[in-house]
Amino acid sequence: MTQDYFRVRVFERVRVAIPLPDVEGVYPVTQKEICPIPGVQSYLLGVVNRRGTLTWVLDLSQFLGLSSVSIQPSQNLKTLVCHPGDSSKENYKRSLACVVAQLEGMFTSVEQKPLTKRLKPRIQPLFLGLSYHDQQWIPIVNPAAMFQTIQTESIRAVI
């Protein structure tokens, strides 16, 4: 079965794929445009106003348990805007601008397999499996699970 993905480099040589139906697009943003929100997880850099809609900006590297992306004040950040994959009315406007090291583009994979490697319990549910492209297996991120994790961890931080 063929499946379309958008591949990004998250940190150094770490790459992940995001299912193309869950990708809204690429959105450039500068550090100055991000409005920090106090009291949230450190991987949430804040929100940006995107065409009249507030969109959370997420450091995808830090969210996945890697080092935080280095951000300079005047630097244009590379973000891939994702939504939770559910097109219901309540989720229609929910989106995340995921800051990544590099946007590598779309690809079609004809081979996928389950993720068999044990990961840290927090990040294991964030992956759908692996996709084969350019002679390597690339982990597939589950945007719906990302939204769920952010929501759960935000509620815990408040309690």
Short mmCIF file of C-alpha atoms in Angstrom, two decimals:
data_model
loop_
_atom_site.label_atom_id
_atom_site.label_comp_id
_atom_site.label_asym_id
_atom_site.label_seq_id
_atom_site.Cartn_x
_atom_site.Cartn_y
_atom_site.Cartn_z
CA MET A 1 0.00 0.00 0.00
CA THR A 2 1.38 3.40 -0.95
CA GLN A 3 1.25 6.27 1.51
CA ASP A 4 2.34 9.91 1.17
CA TYR A 5 4.40 11.62 3.85
CA PHE A 6 6.28 14.83 4.55
CA ARG A 7 9.80 14.20 5.83
CA VAL A 8 11.56 16.58 8.23
CA ARG A 9 14.90 16.57 9.97
CA VAL A 10 14.20 17.14 13.64
CA PHE A 11 17.71 17.20 15.09
CA GLU A 12 21.15 16.50 13.59
CA ARG A 13 20.58 13.20 11.71
CA VAL A 14 17.17 12.40 13.21
CA ARG A 15 14.37 12.39 10.64
CA VAL A 16 10.66 11.69 10.98
CA ALA A 17 7.77 11.43 8.54
CA ILE A 18 4.33 12.94 9.03
CA PRO A 19 1.37 11.54 7.08
CA LEU A 20 0.57 14.02 4.31
CA PRO A 21 -3.19 14.12 5.05
CA ASP A 22 -2.27 15.54 8.51
CA VAL A 23 -0.05 18.29 7.06
CA GLU A 24 -1.64 21.66 6.43
CA GLY A 25 1.49 23.30 5.01
CA VAL A 26 4.76 25.05 5.64
CA TYR A 27 4.64 28.28 7.62
CA PRO A 28 7.64 30.58 8.16
CA VAL A 29 7.71 32.29 11.54
CA THR A 30 10.24 34.45 13.40
CA GLN A 31 10.95 34.40 17.13
CA LYS A 32 9.45 37.91 17.37
CA GLU A 33 6.09 36.67 16.06
CA ILE A 34 5.78 34.04 18.80
CA CYS A 35 3.82 35.14 21.86
CA PRO A 36 5.10 33.09 24.84
CA ILE A 37 2.47 31.64 27.17
CA PRO A 38 3.56 31.32 30.83
CA GLY A 39 3.05 28.06 32.69
CA VAL A 40 3.05 25.69 29.69
CA GLN A 41 5.47 22.87 28.90
CA SER A 42 8.88 24.15 27.68
CA TYR A 43 8.46 22.45 24.28
CA LEU A 44 5.52 24.82 23.60
CA LEU A 45 7.26 28.00 22.52
CA GLY A 46 4.03 30.03 22.45
CA VAL A 47 1.40 30.95 19.89
CA VAL A 48 1.38 32.80 16.57
CA ASN A 49 -1.49 34.53 14.80
CA ARG A 50 -1.88 32.65 11.55
CA ARG A 51 -4.51 34.30 9.35
CA GLY A 52 -6.63 35.19 12.38
CA THR A 53 -6.22 31.81 14.08
CA LEU A 54 -3.94 31.27 17.08
CA THR A 55 -1.59 28.35 16.41
CA TRP A 56 0.66 26.73 19.01
CA VAL A 57 4.36 26.65 18.11
CA LEU A 58 5.99 23.38 19.15
CA ASP A 59 9.70 22.58 19.36
CA LEU A 60 9.34 19.09 17.83
CA SER A 61 12.87 18.05 18.78
CA GLN A 62 12.37 18.83 22.47
CA PHE A 63 8.86 17.31 22.40
CA LEU A 64 10.37 14.02 21.16
CA GLY A 65 12.93 14.01 23.98
CA LEU A 66 15.90 15.36 22.01
CA SER A 67 17.77 18.64 22.47
CA SER A 68 15.90 21.86 21.94
CA VAL A 69 16.23 23.66 18.61
CA SER A 70 18.64 26.59 18.79
CA ILE A 71 16.68 29.75 17.98
CA GLN A 72 18.17 33.17 17.24
CA PRO A 73 15.89 36.24 17.69
CA SER A 74 15.94 37.29 14.00
CA GLN A 75 16.05 33.77 12.58
CA ASN A 76 13.25 32.50 10.34
CA LEU A 77 12.04 29.24 11.86
CA LYS A 78 11.09 26.33 9.66
CA THR A 79 7.68 25.03 10.72
CA LEU A 80 5.41 22.36 9.38
CA VAL A 81 1.78 22.97 10.34
CA CYS A 82 -0.07 19.79 11.32
CA HIS A 83 -3.60 19.08 12.48
CA PRO A 84 -4.85 16.11 14.51
CA GLY A 85 -6.10 14.19 11.49
CA ASP A 86 -9.71 14.34 12.61
CA SER A 87 -11.75 16.57 10.32
CA SER A 88 -14.61 16.93 12.80
CA LYS A 89 -15.90 20.45 13.33
CA GLU A 90 -14.30 20.82 16.79
CA ASN A 91 -10.83 19.85 15.49
CA TYR A 92 -11.05 21.76 12.21
CA LYS A 93 -9.17 24.82 13.49
CA ARG A 94 -6.72 23.02 15.80
CA SER A 95 -3.17 23.01 14.49
CA LEU A 96 0.44 22.94 15.59
CA ALA A 97 3.34 24.72 13.93
CA CYS A 98 6.17 22.22 14.50
CA VAL A 99 9.62 23.84 14.49
CA VAL A 100 12.12 21.57 12.74
CA ALA A 101 15.77 21.77 11.71
CA GLN A 102 15.03 21.12 8.04
CA LEU A 103 12.00 20.63 5.79
CA GLU A 104 12.95 17.81 3.42
CA GLY A 105 9.76 17.47 1.40
CA MET A 106 7.13 14.98 0.39
CA PHE A 107 7.65 11.37 -0.57
CA THR A 108 5.59 8.32 -1.37
CA SER A 109 6.36 5.11 0.46
CA VAL A 110 5.26 1.71 -0.78
CA GLU A 111 6.45 -0.09 2.33
CA GLN A 112 5.57 0.47 5.97
CA LYS A 113 6.08 -1.69 9.02
CA PRO A 114 5.27 -1.56 12.73
CA LEU A 115 7.72 0.05 15.12
CA THR A 116 9.27 -2.86 17.02
CA LYS A 117 12.01 -1.01 18.90
CA ARG A 118 11.10 -0.17 22.50
CA LEU A 119 11.13 3.55 23.13
CA LYS A 120 10.62 5.58 26.28
CA PRO A 121 7.01 5.08 27.45
CA ARG A 122 6.18 8.76 26.90
CA ILE A 123 7.17 8.80 23.23
CA GLN A 124 6.24 5.24 22.16
CA PRO A 125 2.58 6.17 21.42
CA LEU A 126 3.67 9.16 19.33
CA PHE A 127 4.71 6.90 16.45
CA LEU A 128 2.53 4.98 13.99
CA GLY A 129 5.34 2.80 12.65
CA LEU A 130 8.12 3.05 10.08
CA SER A 131 8.12 4.04 6.42
CA TYR A 132 10.78 3.03 3.90
CA HIS A 133 12.31 5.82 1.78
CA ASP A 134 15.76 6.47 0.29
CA GLN A 135 17.07 3.13 1.55
CA GLN A 136 16.21 3.85 5.18
CA TRP A 137 13.36 3.32 7.61
CA ILE A 138 11.87 6.59 8.89
CA PRO A 139 9.66 6.79 12.00
CA ILE A 140 6.12 8.00 11.29
CA VAL A 141 4.80 10.58 13.77
CA ASN A 142 1.13 10.40 14.77
CA PRO A 143 -0.20 14.00 14.96
CA ALA A 144 -3.37 12.93 16.80
CA ALA A 145 -1.21 11.34 19.52
CA MET A 146 0.89 14.53 19.68
CA PHE A 147 -2.23 16.60 20.37
CA GLN A 148 -3.39 14.11 23.01
CA THR A 149 0.02 14.09 24.76
CA ILE A 150 0.21 17.89 24.80
CA GLN A 151 -3.29 18.11 26.23
CA THR A 152 -2.60 15.47 28.90
CA GLU A 153 0.74 16.98 29.94
CA SER A 154 -0.76 20.49 30.05
CA ILE A 155 -3.55 19.33 32.37
CA ARG A 156 -0.99 17.60 34.65
CA ALA A 157 1.09 20.80 34.80
CA VAL A 158 -1.92 22.75 36.05
CA ILE A 159 -3.02 20.23 38.69
#
